[in-house]
C-alpha cells in the first residue's frame, strides 16, 4: 500500500457500497484491481472462490491472474474467478444448461461456422451481405432484443432480411445444440431473469465483483452485471469515459452515465496521476479531450518531467509519409540506441498499414502487425483441423459439422437439423447419434446413408491416425477427401492455388513435427490448439516495430509513438462526423496520444493517393485542438524554411556520430 497514491489506496479499501473508479490512461488501474483482490482475500474475509474479476480480453485476464498469483500464491489465485465476460458466460451456461434446454457439452460456434448457417438461411454466398447480416444480428443480441422485436423494429431492407433470417438461424443453432459468441452473454441474462433461484445461487457464489474497462460494456453485459450483483451491489467498476471507443460494436457509454442513477449509494474515485507519459504529451491529450462533453470531469497529470516537444509533420503524400516516418524512426533509434520494440506506428484503419509495411521491409526493419490473421485462422486450415479434431474426439460437434459438410458429400442442412434435434433430446454427440436405431427410423435412407458413410470413414481413419506416423496419415487423409479438388471447384484458379499452398505448408509442418517427435496425427492434434497461444507469447518477446490500429492499441504503451494519417476523413473518419460519433473519434485521438511515454510524432498528408488519383487532404481538426505551446511543426509550405534548417542540423549531427563510430 505504501507505494500507492492516496486515491489508489482509497479505491482499494472502499467496501461500503458500489464503487466507480474513473481511471485515466496510465493511472495504474490494473494495479488497483489486483491489489484490491488481494486486500479482499487477505484482510476482509472474502474466500477467493467468492471473488470475481471480469475483463474484456484473455490477455488482460491472464495478466491479472499472474499478478494476483504473485500477491497471494498460485493456489489461492486459482480459486478466483478471473475471466472475460464470455468465459464467465460459458461457465454459467455449462453448469445451468439443462434449465435452458441445452446439454452441458453444447458447442460454441465461431464466426465462420455461424456464417455458414446464416448463408444457407439467407440463401446467399455474397460475403459482404453475410457479414452485414451477422453484424446486425450480433448488435440485436447484444442489446438483448428478440427476433420478434427485431423484425418489428427493422428500418430498411438489410435489417428486414437479417430479422427474418434470425428466426431460422436461431432454430438451427438450437437444433445443433450450439450457441454463438453473443449468446454467451444473452443466454445467462435470460437464465437469471427466468430462474430467480439460479440467479440467487450465482449471487451467493460471486459475492464481490471487479469489472475492468467498464466503459466498454454493452447493454447485455450491463444487465448481466446487475443480475450478478443483486441487491447487495458489492462491486468495483473501473473505467474511463475518455477511452470509450467501441460504440461501433455495441459498447454503450450510457452504462457509465446511468450508474449513479441506478445505484444512488455509488461512490466515485478519480485516478488522475499518470505514470506513463511526460507532461507535454498529457497536456496535448487533455487539450483534445476537453472539446468533448464530459460525464465526469478529470485531468491527467504527471511527475515524469516535461519531455520532448511533440512534432507535427506535413508530408507531400502518403508515399512521402511512409518513407519519412521510417527514416525518422531509424535516425531516432540510432541516436538513442533504442530497441525496435520501443516504437509503434498507429493509424485509424487497417488499410493504412500496407505502405508502412513496404518501407519497413525495404529497410529490413522487423515489425509486428496487430490484428493480422493467424495462419491457423485461415478457412482452409480450419477445414483440415476440423477433421483432425474429430479424429481425436468424436464428441466435438462443431468439428463434426464442419468436416461433414466440407467438402460437400450430400449431407444437407435439413439432415443436420434432424440430427441435432435428436442428439439434443438424447444428450448425445452428433457422431454418436448417427448410429442410434431411433435416429435411423426418423430419416429417409437417402439422407441417412451419406451420414453413415462419413462416420464410418472417420472410424476407419481413427485407427490409422492413432497408430501411424503423422507424415504418412495426413497426405492420405487429404487425398481421401479430395480437398484439392474441392478448392479448385469452389474458387478461381489463383485463389484455389494459394489456399492449396497453405494446406501444403500446414502438411509440411505436421510432417516435420511428426518426424521430429515420432508423433501420430492424434498426438499432434492435441498441440495445434496451443499454437496461436505460443505464437502470441513469443510475439511479446520479439524486437520489432509495432504496427497497430488505434482500437487495437488501447491498453498498451510504447516509448515512442508515430501517429500517422491524422487527416480529415480518416481521423475523424468521414462517416463519423455527426456529433455523437465525432466525440468517439476524438476519444480515439486521445487514446492514440496517451499510448506514448517519451515522444510523440503526429503526421498528415497534403494529398493522398486513392485508387489512381491524388486527392487533396486537410490536417485533422484534432491537431489544432492539441494546442500550439508544446508542438513543433515540420514540412508543409509554411514550415519549409525552418524545416530545411532543422533537417540540415540533424544531418550534421548524424554525420558527426557516424564519423566518431568509425574511429
XYZ file of C-alpha atoms in Angstrom:
663
model
C 0.000 0.000 0.000
C 2.852 2.421 0.741
C 3.816 2.566 -2.955
C 0.294 3.657 -3.949
C -1.056 7.205 -4.146
C -3.910 8.284 -1.801
C -6.652 7.824 -4.421
C -5.434 4.319 -5.307
C -5.359 3.363 -1.616
C -8.879 4.720 -1.093
C -10.180 2.751 -4.105
C -8.669 -0.468 -2.744
C -10.015 -0.044 0.798
C -13.523 1.202 -0.005
C -16.112 -1.533 0.708
C -19.126 0.406 1.984
C -21.115 0.077 -1.255
C -20.832 0.160 -5.036
C -17.725 1.956 -6.310
C -16.812 3.536 -9.643
C -13.092 4.138 -10.163
C -12.521 6.617 -13.001
C -9.059 5.549 -14.072
C -7.351 7.838 -16.577
C -4.872 6.470 -19.129
C -1.696 5.180 -17.457
C -3.046 5.751 -13.935
C -2.352 2.223 -12.625
C -5.839 0.718 -12.819
C -4.665 -2.905 -13.187
C -2.561 -2.457 -10.063
C -5.611 -1.158 -8.181
C -7.731 -4.137 -9.271
C -5.102 -6.760 -8.375
C -4.279 -5.093 -5.044
C -7.997 -4.888 -4.198
C -8.427 -8.610 -4.913
C -5.503 -9.319 -2.549
C -6.978 -6.946 0.076
C -10.406 -8.652 -0.120
C -8.864 -12.113 0.267
C -6.218 -11.314 2.906
C -7.826 -8.702 5.132
C -11.586 -8.660 4.553
C -12.528 -12.303 4.993
C -13.679 -12.969 1.417
C -12.966 -16.551 0.342
C -11.121 -16.415 -3.005
C -13.841 -18.503 -4.692
C -16.353 -15.731 -3.895
C -14.349 -13.019 -5.738
C -14.727 -12.462 -9.485
C -12.752 -10.094 -11.718
C -14.120 -9.586 -15.219
C -12.288 -8.056 -18.151
C -12.538 -7.949 -21.945
C -9.558 -9.877 -23.301
C -7.908 -13.195 -22.490
C -4.573 -11.391 -22.374
C -5.822 -8.957 -19.687
C -7.305 -11.859 -17.694
C -4.007 -13.814 -17.887
C -2.009 -10.755 -16.808
C -4.358 -10.172 -13.861
C -4.157 -13.850 -12.844
C -0.335 -13.705 -12.919
C -0.202 -10.513 -10.846
C -2.628 -11.847 -8.238
C -0.662 -15.107 -8.189
C 2.447 -13.161 -7.153
C 0.478 -11.482 -4.338
C -1.494 -14.464 -2.985
C 0.263 -17.534 -4.393
C -0.837 -19.522 -7.430
C -3.016 -21.978 -5.445
C -5.172 -19.181 -3.972
C -5.220 -17.260 -7.270
C -6.502 -20.407 -8.982
C -9.652 -20.313 -6.810
C -10.567 -16.799 -8.009
C -12.879 -16.317 -10.978
C -10.730 -14.086 -13.229
C -12.006 -14.204 -16.782
C -13.545 -12.391 -19.704
C -17.287 -11.740 -19.773
C -17.700 -14.508 -22.329
C -15.662 -17.068 -20.368
C -17.844 -16.358 -17.323
C -20.914 -16.803 -19.554
C -19.619 -20.216 -20.685
C -19.070 -21.283 -17.076
C -22.612 -20.282 -16.090
C -24.193 -21.945 -19.141
C -22.257 -25.219 -18.794
C -23.465 -25.551 -15.208
C -27.060 -24.455 -15.855
C -27.512 -25.800 -19.409
C -30.459 -28.022 -18.509
C -32.611 -25.059 -17.414
C -32.349 -23.618 -20.947
C -32.776 -26.935 -22.773
C -29.099 -27.491 -23.654
C -26.745 -30.353 -22.848
C -23.713 -29.306 -20.742
C -21.373 -30.092 -23.635
C -23.138 -27.721 -26.043
C -20.957 -26.399 -28.877
C -19.726 -22.821 -29.291
C -19.665 -21.882 -32.977
C -17.111 -19.407 -34.287
C -17.833 -16.652 -36.814
C -17.110 -18.900 -39.797
C -19.419 -21.681 -38.529
C -22.185 -19.126 -37.936
C -21.669 -17.537 -41.368
C -22.161 -20.968 -42.937
C -25.512 -21.439 -41.171
C -26.617 -17.885 -41.960
C -25.528 -18.254 -45.602
C -27.853 -21.226 -46.048
C -30.636 -19.391 -44.213
C -30.494 -16.244 -46.377
C -29.527 -18.306 -49.441
C -26.552 -16.173 -50.466
C -22.813 -16.572 -50.976
C -22.272 -12.782 -51.019
C -19.723 -12.397 -48.210
C -20.368 -8.689 -47.628
C -24.136 -9.305 -47.324
C -23.442 -12.155 -44.892
C -21.071 -10.029 -42.802
C -23.664 -7.240 -42.689
C -26.430 -9.646 -41.584
C -24.124 -11.168 -38.945
C -23.232 -7.727 -37.576
C -26.891 -6.646 -37.424
C -27.956 -9.837 -35.590
C -24.960 -9.525 -33.249
C -25.912 -5.934 -32.334
C -29.506 -7.025 -31.672
C -28.354 -9.883 -29.446
C -26.026 -7.564 -27.525
C -28.963 -5.201 -26.993
C -30.983 -8.202 -25.667
C -33.634 -7.913 -28.383
C -35.721 -10.890 -29.529
C -36.166 -11.877 -33.196
C -39.806 -10.739 -32.967
C -38.830 -7.301 -31.627
C -36.072 -7.001 -34.241
C -38.493 -7.742 -37.094
C -40.908 -5.105 -35.782
C -38.100 -2.543 -35.418
C -36.294 -3.240 -38.741
C -35.758 0.066 -40.571
C -34.548 -0.986 -44.024
C -34.253 -3.996 -46.330
C -30.912 -5.105 -44.822
C -32.407 -5.188 -41.321
C -35.612 -6.892 -42.512
C -33.561 -9.601 -44.250
C -31.420 -10.087 -41.107
C -34.503 -10.223 -38.841
C -36.224 -12.856 -40.997
C -33.008 -14.899 -41.188
C -32.553 -14.685 -37.414
C -35.548 -16.976 -36.746
C -34.127 -19.853 -38.842
C -30.562 -19.163 -37.688
C -31.625 -19.421 -34.038
C -33.621 -22.623 -34.666
C -30.661 -24.216 -36.460
C -28.246 -23.331 -33.635
C -30.623 -24.832 -31.058
C -31.066 -27.961 -33.174
C -27.278 -28.361 -33.287
C -27.144 -27.837 -29.508
C -24.890 -24.877 -30.261
C -24.555 -21.210 -29.300
C -22.737 -18.296 -30.894
C -20.407 -15.810 -29.208
C -23.160 -13.290 -28.399
C -25.314 -15.998 -26.768
C -22.648 -16.350 -24.081
C -23.943 -13.063 -22.615
C -27.580 -13.041 -23.767
C -28.401 -16.569 -22.536
C -27.107 -16.092 -18.948
C -29.213 -12.892 -18.760
C -32.264 -14.850 -19.964
C -31.430 -17.639 -17.499
C -31.196 -15.313 -14.474
C -34.350 -13.406 -15.432
C -36.429 -16.556 -15.882
C -34.965 -18.544 -12.950
C -34.568 -16.323 -9.845
C -33.340 -19.282 -7.756
C -30.408 -19.780 -10.153
C -29.671 -16.034 -10.029
C -29.599 -16.216 -6.190
C -27.198 -19.160 -6.354
C -24.712 -17.218 -8.510
C -25.073 -14.023 -6.437
C -24.112 -16.054 -3.358
C -21.216 -17.672 -5.189
C -19.753 -14.440 -6.626
C -20.038 -12.086 -3.668
C -17.665 -9.354 -4.844
C -17.255 -8.303 -8.478
C -14.480 -6.189 -10.003
C -15.128 -5.059 -13.573
C -12.308 -3.732 -15.766
C -12.808 -1.415 -18.806
C -16.357 -0.702 -17.668
C -16.865 1.932 -20.382
C -16.694 -0.877 -22.993
C -19.707 -2.823 -21.672
C -22.755 -3.215 -23.899
C -26.404 -3.475 -22.835
C -26.244 -7.260 -22.341
C -23.071 -7.146 -20.235
C -24.511 -4.345 -18.104
C -27.669 -6.382 -17.395
C -25.580 -9.477 -16.598
C -23.570 -7.468 -14.050
C -26.725 -6.080 -12.434
C -28.207 -9.585 -12.175
C -24.969 -10.950 -10.682
C -24.525 -8.185 -8.097
C -28.182 -8.240 -6.972
C -29.373 -6.081 -4.080
C -26.006 -6.289 -2.284
C -24.345 -4.311 -5.094
C -20.886 -5.292 -3.871
C -18.792 -4.252 -6.847
C -15.968 -2.041 -8.087
C -16.305 -0.856 -11.682
C -13.118 0.567 -13.203
C -13.363 2.607 -16.395
C -12.612 5.802 -18.262
C -15.262 7.718 -20.198
C -12.453 9.391 -22.192
C -11.409 5.993 -23.616
C -14.850 4.775 -24.728
C -14.024 3.912 -28.359
C -16.113 0.815 -29.077
C -19.556 2.295 -29.752
C -19.444 0.809 -33.261
C -19.516 -2.715 -31.803
C -22.289 -2.100 -29.293
C -20.438 -0.669 -26.269
C -22.645 1.915 -24.608
C -21.162 4.843 -22.687
C -24.659 5.346 -21.211
C -23.816 2.420 -18.883
C -21.345 4.786 -17.183
C -23.743 7.720 -17.241
C -26.582 5.712 -15.664
C -24.556 4.136 -12.831
C -25.137 6.970 -10.312
C -28.901 6.870 -11.028
C -29.119 3.049 -10.856
C -27.019 2.923 -7.672
C -27.684 6.067 -5.586
C -25.100 4.957 -2.986
C -22.376 4.842 -5.662
C -19.029 6.374 -4.648
C -16.790 7.828 -7.393
C -12.990 7.963 -7.029
C -10.823 9.546 -9.752
C -7.316 8.355 -10.615
C -5.701 11.308 -12.398
C -1.975 10.827 -11.768
C -0.426 9.315 -14.896
C 2.629 7.056 -14.518
C 3.249 6.619 -18.240
C 3.688 9.869 -20.173
C 5.542 13.165 -19.989
C 3.801 16.465 -19.145
C 3.762 17.690 -22.773
C 2.052 14.523 -24.035
C -0.591 14.711 -21.306
C -1.180 18.419 -21.927
C -1.936 17.686 -25.607
C -4.257 14.812 -24.605
C -6.103 16.967 -22.044
C -6.477 19.783 -24.612
C -8.035 17.450 -27.194
C -10.478 15.672 -24.858
C -11.603 18.992 -23.332
C -13.597 19.560 -26.564
C -15.908 16.626 -25.670
C -18.937 16.706 -23.385
C -17.772 15.366 -20.017
C -19.570 12.706 -17.984
C -17.079 13.163 -15.138
C -14.547 15.958 -15.103
C -10.940 14.816 -14.728
C -7.483 15.946 -15.867
C -4.384 13.789 -16.156
C -1.117 14.999 -14.628
C 2.374 13.568 -14.341
C 5.609 13.906 -12.361
C 7.713 12.462 -15.215
C 9.052 15.812 -16.464
C 8.200 17.970 -19.481
C 9.800 15.673 -22.036
C 10.401 16.242 -25.754
C 8.298 18.601 -27.821
C 5.613 16.887 -29.882
C 6.290 17.118 -33.627
C 3.538 17.538 -36.224
C 4.796 16.855 -39.745
C 3.039 17.609 -43.042
C 4.075 15.269 -45.861
C 3.586 15.713 -49.598
C 1.619 12.434 -49.947
C 1.283 9.003 -48.346
C 4.423 7.623 -50.049
C 6.436 10.514 -48.581
C 4.787 9.982 -45.184
C 5.713 6.282 -45.042
C 9.278 6.982 -46.184
C 9.661 9.938 -43.794
C 8.310 8.046 -40.771
C 10.604 5.070 -41.402
C 13.649 7.365 -41.887
C 12.805 9.316 -38.710
C 12.368 6.078 -36.788
C 15.753 4.764 -37.970
C 17.535 8.035 -37.154
C 15.914 8.312 -33.708
C 16.745 4.684 -32.886
C 20.371 5.238 -33.928
C 20.673 8.430 -31.862
C 19.073 6.983 -28.712
C 20.312 3.377 -29.059
C 16.720 2.168 -28.586
C 15.175 -1.204 -29.493
C 12.721 -1.625 -32.373
C 10.028 -2.765 -29.918
C 10.162 0.709 -28.288
C 8.390 2.148 -31.372
C 4.783 1.986 -32.551
C 3.188 3.291 -35.744
C -0.518 3.838 -35.021
C -3.287 4.548 -37.542
C -7.082 4.753 -37.763
C -7.777 1.919 -40.252
C -6.116 -1.371 -41.202
C -5.642 -0.419 -44.873
C -3.172 2.326 -43.853
C -0.629 -0.280 -42.704
C 0.299 -1.659 -46.147
C 2.555 1.180 -47.297
C 4.391 1.328 -43.939
C 4.958 -2.434 -44.145
C 6.538 -1.973 -47.595
C 9.003 0.674 -46.380
C 9.866 -1.254 -43.208
C 10.557 -4.370 -45.289
C 12.646 -2.359 -47.778
C 14.815 -1.114 -44.902
C 14.942 -4.565 -43.280
C 13.288 -3.308 -40.107
C 11.476 -6.080 -38.169
C 7.837 -5.353 -37.330
C 4.690 -6.900 -35.877
C 1.274 -6.256 -37.368
C -1.520 -6.393 -34.785
C -4.868 -7.761 -35.818
C -3.354 -9.745 -38.690
C -4.999 -13.082 -39.410
C -3.226 -16.058 -37.857
C -2.247 -18.849 -40.253
C -4.386 -21.226 -38.188
C -7.431 -18.942 -38.588
C -7.484 -19.362 -42.387
C -10.599 -21.205 -43.598
C -8.676 -23.968 -45.365
C -6.563 -24.710 -42.273
C -9.671 -24.736 -40.073
C -11.287 -27.184 -42.537
C -8.413 -29.653 -42.177
C -8.081 -29.212 -38.411
C -11.833 -29.953 -38.110
C -11.068 -33.456 -39.420
C -8.133 -33.819 -37.037
C -10.223 -32.621 -34.074
C -12.949 -35.134 -34.947
C -10.403 -37.951 -35.266
C -9.137 -37.049 -31.792
C -12.607 -36.548 -30.258
C -15.797 -37.910 -31.827
C -17.861 -35.708 -29.487
C -16.545 -32.432 -30.950
C -19.807 -31.263 -32.543
C -18.520 -28.099 -34.325
C -15.720 -30.190 -35.844
C -18.298 -32.808 -36.920
C -20.456 -30.234 -38.710
C -17.521 -28.581 -40.473
C -15.924 -31.868 -41.567
C -19.232 -33.456 -42.620
C -20.044 -30.541 -44.935
C -16.558 -29.655 -46.272
C -16.240 -30.892 -48.952
C -19.965 -31.390 -49.614
C -20.973 -35.026 -49.528
C -24.770 -34.979 -49.757
C -25.376 -34.059 -46.092
C -27.747 -31.092 -46.152
C -28.983 -28.592 -43.575
C -32.298 -30.439 -43.043
C -30.434 -33.686 -42.258
C -28.140 -31.924 -39.789
C -31.078 -30.156 -38.127
C -32.819 -33.507 -37.615
C -29.572 -34.987 -36.251
C -29.056 -32.003 -33.919
C -32.608 -32.226 -32.568
C -32.296 -35.978 -31.939
C -28.845 -35.627 -30.318
C -30.153 -32.822 -28.085
C -33.118 -34.863 -26.849
C -30.938 -37.910 -26.166
C -27.985 -35.888 -24.757
C -25.592 -37.472 -27.258
C -22.897 -36.093 -29.532
C -23.881 -35.728 -33.193
C -21.429 -38.509 -34.121
C -22.898 -40.994 -31.610
C -26.483 -40.117 -32.625
C -25.838 -41.187 -36.249
C -25.520 -44.832 -35.163
C -28.701 -44.843 -32.993
C -31.535 -47.014 -34.292
C -34.096 -44.422 -33.204
C -32.424 -41.811 -35.386
C -32.242 -44.200 -38.368
C -36.031 -44.576 -38.288
C -36.537 -40.797 -38.407
C -34.791 -40.278 -41.775
C -35.103 -41.453 -45.353
C -32.398 -43.914 -46.423
C -31.052 -41.353 -48.929
C -30.466 -38.904 -46.052
C -29.010 -41.440 -43.631
C -26.545 -43.151 -45.997
C -24.165 -40.166 -46.552
C -24.000 -39.652 -42.738
C -23.180 -43.316 -42.125
C -20.548 -43.313 -44.879
C -18.889 -40.226 -43.385
C -18.865 -41.592 -39.809
C -17.529 -44.987 -40.926
C -14.764 -43.200 -42.828
C -13.820 -41.274 -39.646
C -13.863 -44.502 -37.589
C -11.604 -46.281 -40.120
C -9.181 -43.363 -40.226
C -9.100 -43.018 -36.433
C -7.155 -46.281 -36.169
C -4.506 -45.048 -38.612
C -4.361 -41.563 -37.053
C -3.679 -43.093 -33.638
C -1.032 -45.589 -34.731
C 0.771 -44.482 -37.917
C 3.362 -41.665 -38.128
C 1.661 -38.335 -38.918
C 3.664 -37.835 -42.119
C 2.033 -40.976 -43.572
C -1.531 -40.416 -42.390
C -2.162 -36.752 -43.302
C -1.420 -36.965 -47.072
C -3.733 -39.990 -47.279
C -6.474 -38.061 -45.446
C -6.192 -35.085 -47.847
C -6.328 -37.464 -50.816
C -9.297 -39.418 -49.434
C -11.440 -36.296 -49.002
C -10.117 -34.779 -52.283
C -9.629 -31.401 -50.631
C -7.548 -30.086 -53.524
C -10.386 -30.838 -55.979
C -12.858 -29.151 -53.614
C -10.779 -25.936 -53.557
C -10.491 -25.745 -57.354
C -14.253 -26.417 -57.707
C -15.163 -23.568 -55.344
C -12.591 -20.833 -56.084
C -10.961 -19.274 -59.110
C -7.652 -20.887 -60.033
C -5.406 -18.286 -58.399
C -7.268 -18.288 -55.055
C -7.505 -22.093 -55.029
C -3.760 -22.421 -55.708
C -2.970 -20.020 -52.823
C -5.242 -21.915 -50.446
C -3.859 -25.310 -51.509
C -0.325 -23.930 -50.939
C -1.382 -23.048 -47.372
C -2.613 -26.612 -46.873
C 0.745 -27.828 -48.216
C 2.566 -25.603 -45.719
C 0.395 -26.999 -42.910
C 1.071 -30.584 -44.051
C 4.802 -29.856 -44.144
C 4.653 -28.522 -40.577
C 2.805 -31.697 -39.469
C 5.387 -33.862 -41.268
C 8.332 -32.110 -39.622
C 6.752 -32.305 -36.173
C 5.828 -35.960 -36.757
C 9.347 -36.873 -37.824
C 10.991 -34.913 -35.008
C 8.778 -36.282 -32.217
C 7.727 -39.629 -33.700
C 4.158 -38.395 -33.176
C 0.917 -39.705 -34.638
C -1.697 -37.423 -36.167
C -3.796 -37.748 -32.986
C -0.799 -36.705 -30.840
C -0.212 -33.595 -32.960
C -3.880 -32.606 -32.956
C -3.646 -32.052 -29.199
C -0.888 -29.435 -29.713
C -2.454 -27.499 -32.615
C -4.820 -25.647 -30.265
C -1.817 -24.267 -28.348
C -0.010 -22.855 -31.373
C -1.740 -19.463 -31.505
C -1.152 -19.004 -27.787
C 2.548 -19.843 -28.148
C 2.891 -17.536 -31.156
C 1.415 -14.674 -29.154
C 3.711 -15.322 -26.191
C 6.731 -15.333 -28.491
C 5.455 -12.169 -30.183
C 5.757 -10.266 -26.902
C 9.494 -11.045 -26.808
C 10.017 -10.116 -30.464
C 12.096 -6.975 -31.071
C 10.054 -5.314 -33.793
C 8.212 -2.073 -34.526
C 4.524 -2.419 -33.645
C 2.050 -1.535 -36.414
C -1.433 -1.211 -34.955
C -4.821 0.386 -35.353
C -5.758 2.798 -32.579
C -8.538 0.444 -31.472
C -6.113 -2.480 -31.080
C -3.554 -0.285 -29.252
C -5.869 0.622 -26.358
C -4.418 -0.615 -23.072
C -0.870 -0.717 -24.487
C 2.030 1.742 -24.212
C 5.192 2.468 -26.200
C 8.205 4.641 -25.503
C 7.963 6.352 -28.907
C 4.761 6.709 -30.968
C 4.204 7.773 -34.577
C 0.535 8.711 -35.014
C 0.050 8.750 -38.804
C -2.608 9.783 -41.326
C -4.189 12.285 -38.930
C -6.388 13.918 -41.571
C -9.991 14.960 -42.001
C -11.876 11.978 -43.434
C -9.524 9.484 -41.790
C -9.399 10.670 -38.157
C -12.143 11.739 -37.727
C -13.481 9.180 -40.181
C -15.620 10.631 -42.968
C -18.616 8.523 -41.822
C -18.314 9.662 -38.191
C -18.993 13.377 -38.406
C -22.336 13.559 -36.577
C -21.862 14.937 -33.027
C -22.024 11.598 -31.138
C -19.673 9.742 -33.474
C -17.318 12.729 -33.674
C -16.898 12.600 -29.889
C -15.921 8.912 -30.149
C -13.383 9.775 -32.885
C -11.922 12.438 -30.572
C -11.618 9.817 -27.824
C -9.758 7.654 -30.358
C -7.270 10.504 -30.909
C -6.920 10.814 -27.115
C -6.179 7.078 -26.858
C -3.527 7.441 -29.589
C -1.788 10.361 -27.846
C -1.794 8.651 -24.431
C -0.062 5.490 -25.758
C 3.201 7.486 -25.882
C 5.587 7.504 -22.942
C 8.560 9.639 -24.030
C 7.950 11.006 -27.534
C 5.027 11.587 -29.892
C 5.216 12.340 -33.610
C 1.987 13.174 -35.437
C 1.808 13.301 -39.250
C -0.636 14.023 -42.066
C -0.522 14.242 -45.857
C -1.316 17.264 -48.033
C -2.692 14.878 -50.641
C -3.398 11.180 -50.503
C -3.437 8.547 -53.222
C -6.828 6.874 -53.533
C -7.107 4.270 -56.289
C -5.106 6.007 -59.065
C -5.949 9.584 -58.116
C -4.256 12.074 -55.815
C -6.896 13.656 -53.578
C -6.140 16.862 -51.589
C -6.127 16.293 -47.789
C -6.647 18.560 -44.794
C -4.999 18.128 -41.390
C -7.406 16.756 -38.792
C -9.193 19.264 -36.561
C -7.731 17.265 -33.655
C -4.219 18.537 -34.449
C -5.302 22.150 -33.841
C -7.108 21.008 -30.677
C -3.789 19.706 -29.238
C -2.741 23.355 -28.774
C 0.393 25.114 -30.030
C 2.580 25.578 -26.922
C 4.431 22.267 -26.994
C 4.182 21.485 -30.718
C 6.986 21.753 -33.273
C 5.636 21.819 -36.838
C 7.603 20.435 -39.774
C 7.012 20.119 -43.504
C 4.312 21.867 -45.482
C 4.795 25.111 -47.383
C 4.690 27.454 -44.389
C 7.286 25.424 -42.473
C 9.616 24.695 -45.426
C 12.460 27.116 -44.469
C 12.564 26.189 -40.768
C 12.273 22.513 -41.624
C 15.231 22.700 -44.016
C 17.411 24.265 -41.318
C 16.347 21.651 -38.721
C 16.997 18.811 -41.174
C 20.453 20.206 -42.013
C 21.446 20.424 -38.350
C 20.166 16.901 -37.734
C 22.115 15.571 -40.733
C 25.315 17.228 -39.487
C 24.793 15.644 -36.067
C 24.271 12.181 -37.587
C 27.409 12.556 -39.764
C 29.457 13.510 -36.693
C 28.126 10.492 -34.758
C 28.902 8.166 -37.677
C 32.414 9.612 -38.034
C 33.001 9.110 -34.300
C 31.787 5.495 -34.566
C 34.272 4.749 -37.389
C 37.209 5.911 -35.265
